[in-house]
Amino acid sequence: TSVESLESLPVFYLGKDDTLAEGLAPLLARRGVFFTRMESAEVFAASGQTLPPCLLLLETALVPKSQTIAKVRDTLAAGNAMQIRLVCLAHSSDLALRLQALRAGAKAFLPLPVDSATVANKLLEFSRVHRSDQPRVLIVDDEAVAALFAVRVLQGAGMETRSVIDPLLVMDALEG
């Protein structure tokens, strides 16, 4: 299993909050993260950059009424296969806007104003790209012996396995 950090992949902030951008730049630079700010997705597309952001911090107020959050994300991806992680910032907690962000695959929806340290921590939390050649399997079985047997069989087949005996712990196992 290899884990690639953002050190080689950019984080783009599409927004107008100068204070947030100025606060994020040094916080992320200390962690070796390439951070850049854009005024619009069209400016990025016109710049001729070929590497899309690994993570997009999007201020929803900059999404044109004629577009959706997903369309802006796709414009930045520019046909590349890399999945862009999305974190949305909004001045309102409008349910329709939250739903649009969720449908676009947003990992977080943060209300503005927000401090730079909070945003930096969220970005670093979502900055890891997990790549594995092995299939990952979570076994949920209330019988410990049966779960152990399934783990051993699947590990023998080359799969990364974990087991949970208590069904109430499934969500913790999935998040961990």
Backbone as a ProteinNet text record, in pm:
[ID]
protein_1_A
[PRIMARY]
TSVESLESLPVFYLGKDDTLAEGLAPLLARRGVFFTRMESAEVFAASGQTLPPCLLLLETALVPKSQTIAKVRDTLAAGNAMQIRLVCLAHSSDLALRLQALRAGAKAFLPLPVDSATVANKLLEFSRVHRSDQPRVLIVDDEAVAALFAVRVLQGAGMETRSVIDPLLVMDALEG
[TERTIARY]
84.4	0	88.3	61.4	137.4	43.1	91.2	11.6	88.2	23.5	86	26.6	111.1	60.2	48.2	2.2	-16.1	115	227.2	353.6	381.2	331	355.9	230.5	121.8	-4.1	-58.7	-113.6	-156.3	-293.6	-307.3	-435.5	-469.1	-587.1	-629.1	-743.5	-736.3	-843.2	-909.4	-1033.3	-1112.3	-1202.3	-1156.3	-1231.5	-1174.7	-1247.4	-1209.4	-1167	-1163.9	-1130.4	-979.1	-929.5	-785.5	-727.2	-799.5	-750.5	-732.2	-828.8	-819.4	-702.1	-688.4	-579.3	-443.1	-429.6	-302	-270	-372.2	-350	-318.8	-381.5	-360.1	-223.1	-176.7	-51.6	64.4	94.1	207.3	179.6	55.3	22	44.2	3.4	19.4	163	229.9	368.8	458.8	431.3	509.5	499.7	389.4	369.6	412.5	470	518.6	409.4	295.6	182.6	186.7	175	168.3	28.4	17	-111.8	-115.1	-222.8	-238.9	-383.8	-399.6	-533	-569.6	-696.6	-747.2	-870.3	-891.9	-1011.2	-1130.5	-1103.7	-1213.3	-1159.6	-1249.2	-1211.5	-1168.8	-1228	-1194	-1051.3	-1007.8	-870.8	-774	-806.1	-720.9	-715.3	-830.7	-835.6	-756	-763.1	-691.9	-541	-498.9	-356.4	-275	-340.9	-270.6	-206.6	-235.9	-180.7	-239.2	-154.6	-200.2	-234	-182	-207.4	-325.8	-433.1	-547	-515.8	-593.1	-568.5	-602.7	-532	-566	-683.8	-684.5	-791.6	-832.3	-961	-1015	-1093.7	-1052.7	-1123.6	-1206.7	-1337.1	-1425.4	-1520.3	-1513	-1609	-1731.4	-1843	-1960.9	-2017.5	-1990.1	-2040	-1978.7	-1865.3	-1800.9	-1850.8	-1938.5	-1995.4	-2103.5	-2085.6	-2186.4	-2324.1	-2427.8	-2565.4	-2593.9	-2524.5	-2548.1	-2474.9	-2394.1	-2317.9	-2349.5	-2298.6	-2310.9	-2170.8	-2165.2	-2037.4	-1965.3	-2038.7	-1979.2	-1918.9	-1986	-1935.8	-1804.7	-1795.5	-1671.7	-1559.3	-1589.8	-1489.9	-1442.7	-1535.9	-1501.2	-1418.9	-1446.6	-1367.4	-1222.1	-1201.3	-1065.4	-996.9	-1073.3	-1014.5	-965.2	-1028.2	-986.9	-958.2	-1045.8	-1032.3	-930.8	-861.9	-767.2	-840.5	-781.5	-845.6	-837.8	-750.8	-733.2	-860.2	-901.5	-1019.5	-982.3	-1061.2	-1037.6	-1120.6	-1053.9	-1125.9	-1174	-1293.2	-1358.8	-1399.4	-1367.4	-1413.3	-1480.1	-1606.8	-1682.8	-1691.8	-1684.5	-1702.7	-1823.1	-1909.8	-2029.8	-2067.6	-2123.6	-2171.8	-2307.6	-2378.2	-2507.5	-2507.3	-2592.8	-2603	-2730.4	-2759.9	-2875.2	-2873.4	-2984	-2991.4	-2969.7	-3022.7	-3004.5	-2856.5	-2787	-2644	-2563.6	-2599.3	-2532.8	-2555.8	-2676.6	-2709.4	-2629.7	-2617.4	-2539.5	-2392.2	-2339.6	-2200.9	-2184.9	-2280.5	-2277.1	-2280.1	-2367.2	-2376	-2248.2	-2176.9	-2050.3	-1935.5	-1963.3	-1861.3	-1781.3	-1835.3	-1762.7	-1737.2	-1613.9	-1574.5	-1614	-1630.2	-1669.6	-1739.9	-1825.3	-1898.3	-1881.5	-1799.4	-1767	-1832	-1892.3	-1954.5	-1848.4	-1869.1	-1781.2	-1840.7	-1766.2	-1620.6	-1567	-1446.9	-1380.7	-1232.7	-1169.7	-1027.9	-939	-822.4	-728.4	-683.7	-663.2	-614.7	-717.6	-844.5	-950.4	-952.4	-944.6	-946.3	-820.9	-705.8	-580.4	-587.3	-640.5	-653.5	-746.1	-856.3	-948.6	-880.4	-808.5	-740.9	-636.8	-561.1	-460.1	-523.9	-639.3	-712.9	-756.5	-798.7	-846.7	-737.3	-614.7	-509	-446.3	-478.8	-415.2	-492.5	-418.5	-476.1	-433.4	-528.6	-495	-497.8	-385.5	-377.3	-330.6	-397.6	-360.1	-388	-295.3	-317.4	-403.7	-408.6	-485.8	-630.8	-724.6	-862.9	-873.3	-953.7	-972.1	-1110	-1115.2	-1239.7	-1258.5	-1379.2	-1416.6	-1516.5	-1483.8	-1570.6	-1646.3	-1778.9	-1864.1	-1932.5	-1899	-1955.6	-1957.3	-2069.1	-2077.5	-2009.2	-1965.4	-1890.8	-1742.4	-1664.7	-1522.3	-1447.4	-1480.4	-1410.7	-1440	-1564.3	-1601.4	-1533.9	-1527.7	-1462.8	-1314.1	-1249.4	-1107.3	-1080.8	-1168	-1154.2	-1164.2	-1264	-1281.7	-1161.2	-1108.3	-989.9	-872.8	-847.2	-733.5	-749.1	-869.8	-892.6	-869	-926	-912	-769.4	-699.8	-559.5	-476.3	-510.1	-440.7	-461.6	-573.3	-603	-543	-467	-399.1	-478.9	-581.4	-664.5	-626.3	-641.5	-621.8	-753.5	-750.6	-875.9	-872.1	-989.7	-1011.9	-1144.3	-1160.3	-1287.7	-1342.5	-1474.6	-1546.3	-1646.8	-1646.5	-1738.4	-1869	-1856.9	-1973	-2024.5	-2147.2	-2201.5	-2207.4	-2211.5	-2215.4	-2082.9	-1976.7	-1844.9	-1807.5	-1901.4	-1873.6	-1831.8	-1904.5	-1873.2	-1733.4	-1698.2	-1564.8	-1457.7	-1481.8	-1386	-1373.1	-1483	-1477.9	-1404.5	-1416.6	-1349.6	-1202.7	-1165.4	-1026.8	-932.9
-118.3	0	123.7	213.4	338.2	453.5	549.8	668.2	788	866.2	983.9	1106.6	1194.5	1315.4	1426.2	1539.3	1653.4	1721.7	1672.5	1739.5	1752.2	1658.5	1666.3	1706.3	1730.5	1763.8	1894.9	1979.6	2111.9	2116.4	2215.9	2252.6	2390.5	2402.4	2530	2587.9	2718.2	2790.2	2880	2850.7	2933.3	3018.1	3139.4	3224.4	3364.4	3451.3	3591.7	3635.5	3545.1	3581.7	3595.2	3719.6	3745.9	3697.6	3719.6	3681.2	3530.1	3457.2	3311.1	3263.1	3316.2	3275.5	3307.6	3427.4	3466.8	3383.1	3338.8	3253.3	3109.5	3060.1	2921.5	2899.1	2994.2	2976.1	2933.6	3005.9	2963	2833.8	2813.3	2690.9	2567	2573.6	2459.7	2448.7	2561.4	2559.3	2488.7	2508.2	2439.7	2288.3	2240.5	2096	2049.3	2140.5	2104.3	2095.5	2157.8	2152.1	2271.9	2245.2	2351.3	2410.5	2538.9	2606.5	2724.9	2736.1	2851.9	2898	3025.2	3085.5	3125.5	3105.9	3144	3231.8	3316.2	3401.3	3331.5	3243.3	3171.5	3045	2952	2827.3	2855.6	2956.5	2990.4	3042.8	3120.2	3170.9	3053.7	2954.9	2836.4	2762.7	2741	2668.3	2742.7	2874.9	2954.6	2959.7	2927.9	2936.6	2824.4	2719.1	2610.5	2511.6	2519.8	2422.9	2286.1	2184.2	2049.3	1965.6	1999.8	1920.5	1978.9	1903.5	1955.5	1952.8	2025	2020.8	1884	1844.7	1723.3	1755.7	1880.1	1922.7	2064.5	2085	2215.6	2272.2	2389.2	2463.8	2567.1	2549	2628	2714.1	2843.7	2936.7	2936.3	2887.3	2864.4	2992.1	3106.5	3232.9	3261.3	3198.7	3221.7	3128	3036.8	2947.4	3026.1	3044.8	3120.1	3054.4	3134.7	3083.2	2983.2	2998.5	2910.5	2776.6	2761.2	2637.7	2575.4	2454.1	2385.6	2367.1	2329.5	2302.3	2189.8	2087.9	1974.6	2019.4	2112	2159.4	2236.9	2316.6	2390.1	2290.8	2189.5	2085.7	2016.8	1983.5	1915.9	2005.2	2135.2	2229.8	2227.1	2220	2216.1	2083.2	1976.1	1844.3	1834.6	1906.2	1915.8	1780.9	1683.9	1554.2	1460.2	1500.5	1411.1	1309.4	1192.7	1084.3	1102	1191.1	1208	1264.7	1204.3	1252.8	1373.9	1478.8	1600.2	1593.9	1607.6	1616.9	1760.8	1776.8	1906.6	1943.3	2065.9	2122.7	2254.4	2270.6	2391.6	2486.3	2614.6	2722.1	2803.6	2839.6	2915	3014.8	3126.8	3228.5	3191.3	3099.2	3055.3	2903.3	2854	2708.3	2658.8	2720.1	2685.2	2534.9	2468.9	2324.3	2284.8	2361.1	2329.7	2338.6	2435.9	2451.9	2336.8	2298.1	2182.8	2056.3	2038.2	1920.2	1920.6	2036.3	2047.9	2012.1	2058.5	2026.5	1877.1	1818.2	1674.5	1594.6	1634.5	1565.5	1580.4	1688.6	1710.9	1635.2	1571.1	1491.5	1566.8	1675.9	1753.5	1670.5	1678.4	1608	1686.7	1818.8	1903.6	2027.5	2084.1	2206.6	2297.3	2400.1	2486.2	2623	2673	2806	2914.9	3022.8	3139.7	3239.6	3314.2	3314.6	3195.5	3151.6	3040.6	3073.5	3029.8	3063.9	2970.3	3020.1	2948.9	2815.8	2811.3	2687.9	2575.2	2607.8	2507.4	2453	2542.6	2500.3	2419.3	2463.1	2391.2	2249.5	2234.8	2101.2	2012.3	2068.5	1991.5	1950.3	2044	2014.3	1903.8	1912.2	1809.9	1675.6	1680.5	1557.3	1486.6	1563.4	1506.5	1497.1	1528	1537.7	1405.3	1301.9	1173.9	1100.6	1050.6	970.2	827.3	741.3	603.2	519.7	459.3	371.5	235.7	134	-0.4	-95.2	-185.8	-288	-399.9	-409.1	-513.9	-469.1	-558.3	-527.3	-521.7	-430.9	-417.9	-470.3	-554.3	-617.4	-599.3	-561.1	-554.1	-665.6	-753.4	-867	-834.1	-844.9	-821.4	-952.9	-1008.6	-1136.9	-1140	-1181.4	-1185.1	-1308.3	-1400.2	-1518	-1493.2	-1484.1	-1453.5	-1558	-1685.3	-1792.1	-1783.6	-1758.5	-1747.5	-1626.1	-1514.8	-1394.4	-1419.5	-1485.6	-1515.3	-1608	-1706.7	-1798	-1719.4	-1631.9	-1552.7	-1461.4	-1402.3	-1315.7	-1395	-1512.5	-1594.6	-1638.4	-1678	-1721.9	-1606	-1489.4	-1374.7	-1320.1	-1324.1	-1282.6	-1375.9	-1503.5	-1600.6	-1573.6	-1509	-1473.9	-1337.7	-1277.9	-1151.8	-1027.4	-1038.3	-921.2	-862.8	-730.6	-662.7	-674.7	-738.9	-764.7	-712	-676.7	-641.3	-702	-729.4	-786.5	-709.2	-713.1	-649.9	-751.9	-772	-866.7	-796.5	-672.5	-595.1	-508.1	-531.2	-452.7	-301.9	-264.6	-122.6	-52.8	-129.8	-72.9	-65.5	-98.9	-100.8	37.6	140.7	275.9	319.7	287.2	320	249	123.1	45.7	102.9	149.1	206.5	338.8	416.7	546.2	532.7	424.5	406.5	351.6
0	0	0	-91.1	-92.9	-67.2	8.1	37	-15.3	-101.4	-160.1	-93.1	-44.3	20.6	-82.2	-36.5	-125.8	-162.6	-110.1	-136	-285	-365.1	-508.5	-587.2	-518.6	-585.3	-530.6	-617.1	-573.2	-505.7	-417.6	-357.5	-412.1	-470.6	-526.4	-444.3	-422.3	-354.5	-457.2	-486.8	-576.2	-487.3	-457.5	-366.2	-357.9	-286.7	-277.9	-139	-42.5	95.2	110.1	104.4	113.3	245.6	354.3	486.2	495.3	443.2	445.6	360.9	240.8	151.3	212	270.1	330.8	453.6	525	641.1	602.8	496.3	453.7	391.3	312.8	239.2	329.2	438.6	522.2	600.2	642.1	716	629.7	503.9	414.3	363.7	344.1	297	397.7	526.9	630.3	619.2	564.1	547.2	408	329.5	196.9	91.7	118.5	26.5	-67.7	-198.4	-298.3	-293.9	-265	-251.7	-346.4	-422.1	-509.9	-506.9	-532.3	-531.8	-673.1	-708.3	-840.1	-822.8	-919.6	-916.8	-981.7	-1081	-1146.7	-1212.9	-1238.6	-1305.8	-1449.5	-1510.6	-1648.5	-1659.6	-1559	-1557.5	-1550.2	-1468.2	-1458	-1591.6	-1652.5	-1780.1	-1887.1	-1886.1	-1986.1	-1960.1	-1837.7	-1804.3	-1866.7	-1912.7	-1978.5	-1883.5	-1753.9	-1659.5	-1690.3	-1679.3	-1713.5	-1591.8	-1475.4	-1355.7	-1280.3	-1267.4	-1192.5	-1043.2	-965.1	-821.2	-764.7	-661.2	-588.8	-497.5	-447.5	-359.2	-397.4	-409.5	-445.5	-328.1	-282.7	-179.7	-254.9	-257.1	-342.6	-261.6	-284.6	-225.2	-316.7	-265.9	-350.6	-411.1	-351.7	-406.7	-544.3	-576.7	-706	-815.2	-780.8	-882.1	-956.4	-1087.1	-1163.4	-1155	-1160.2	-1152.8	-1264.3	-1377.4	-1491.9	-1478.9	-1374	-1355.4	-1220.8	-1202.1	-1074.1	-1016	-890.5	-825.3	-899.5	-939	-1011	-1144	-1212	-1342.2	-1324.8	-1219	-1190.9	-1160.7	-1079.5	-1048.2	-1176	-1264.6	-1390.1	-1482.1	-1481.9	-1561.3	-1516.4	-1385.6	-1332.5	-1359.1	-1366.3	-1392.1	-1535.6	-1626.4	-1767	-1831.3	-1806.3	-1871.9	-1811.5	-1703.6	-1639	-1552.5	-1536.9	-1463.3	-1312.1	-1265.1	-1121.4	-1057.9	-948.8	-878.9	-794.2	-804.1	-726.6	-599.5	-486.4	-359.4	-345.8	-293.9	-291	-148.8	-108.3	17.9	-17.2	24.1	-10.2	108.2	77.3	174.3	130.8	225.9	188.9	297.2	252.1	344.8	402.8	339.1	391.6	403.4	488.2	502.9	434	319.6	239.5	208.7	234.5	215.2	69.1	-24.9	-167	-205.8	-150.1	-177.7	-117.9	4.6	68.2	-13	-62.2	-142.8	-273.4	-335.5	-458.7	-431.2	-318.5	-281.5	-256.1	-188.1	-160.7	-289.8	-381.8	-511.2	-592.9	-572.1	-642.7	-576.9	-463.4	-395.5	-291.8	-238.1	-137.5	-12.8	36.2	157.6	281.5	265.6	377.2	323.4	407.3	375.3	496.2	483.9	596.5	582.2	690.2	684.8	695.8	619.7	627.7	724.5	796.8	800.3	881.2	843.7	911.2	920.9	1030.3	1046.2	964.8	929.8	843.2	901.7	1033.5	1096.5	1082.5	1098	1082.6	940.6	843.8	703.6	671.4	718.7	692.2	748.2	867.3	927.4	845	796.8	712.1	582	521.2	395	414	521.3	547.7	580.1	644.7	675.4	547	446.9	320.9	214.9	251.3	151.8	113.1	178.1	147.3	39.3	-57.7	-165	-136.5	-108.4	-75.7	-201.8	-231.4	-347.3	-299.2	-342.9	-303.1	-417.4	-440.2	-541	-484.7	-351.8	-287	-266.7	-291.9	-253.9	-102.1	-51.9	93.2	130	234.2	274.9	425.1	464.7	605.6	631	724.8	757	884.7	878.9	994.3	1027.2	1141.5	1182.8	1334.1	1393.1	1538.6	1598.8	1515.7	1560.1	1534.9	1642	1629.8	1547.6	1566.7	1495	1344.8	1308.8	1167.6	1103.7	1177.6	1126.2	1105.2	1200.4	1187.9	1069.1	1049.8	936.4	804.1	794.1	671.2	647.6	754.5	742.7	685.8	740.7	696.2	550.3	511.9	374.1	277	307.4	218.4	216.2	330	330.9	244.4	248.2	164.5	16.9	-16.1	-155.9	-193.4	-98.9	-128.9	-99.8	-17.9	13.7	148.8	160.1	287.5	364	480.8	552.2	694.9	741.1	881.7	920.4	1049.1	1092.6	1211.2	1221.8	1331.2	1383.9	1514.5	1576.1	1615.1	1658.3	1703.4	1588.6	1541.2	1429.4	1457.8	1584.8	1617.9	1593.4	1572.2	1547	1400.1	1312.3	1168.7	1119.8	1157.6	1108.9	1157.2	1282	1330	1248.1	1214.2	1134.9	993.9	935.5	801.9	799.4	904.6	912.2	946.4	1011.4	1058.6	959.8
[MASK]
++++++++++++++++++++++++++++++++++++++++++++++++++++++++++++++++++++++++++++++++++++++++++++++++++++++++++++++++++++++++++++++++++++++++++++++++++++++++++++++++++++++++++++++++

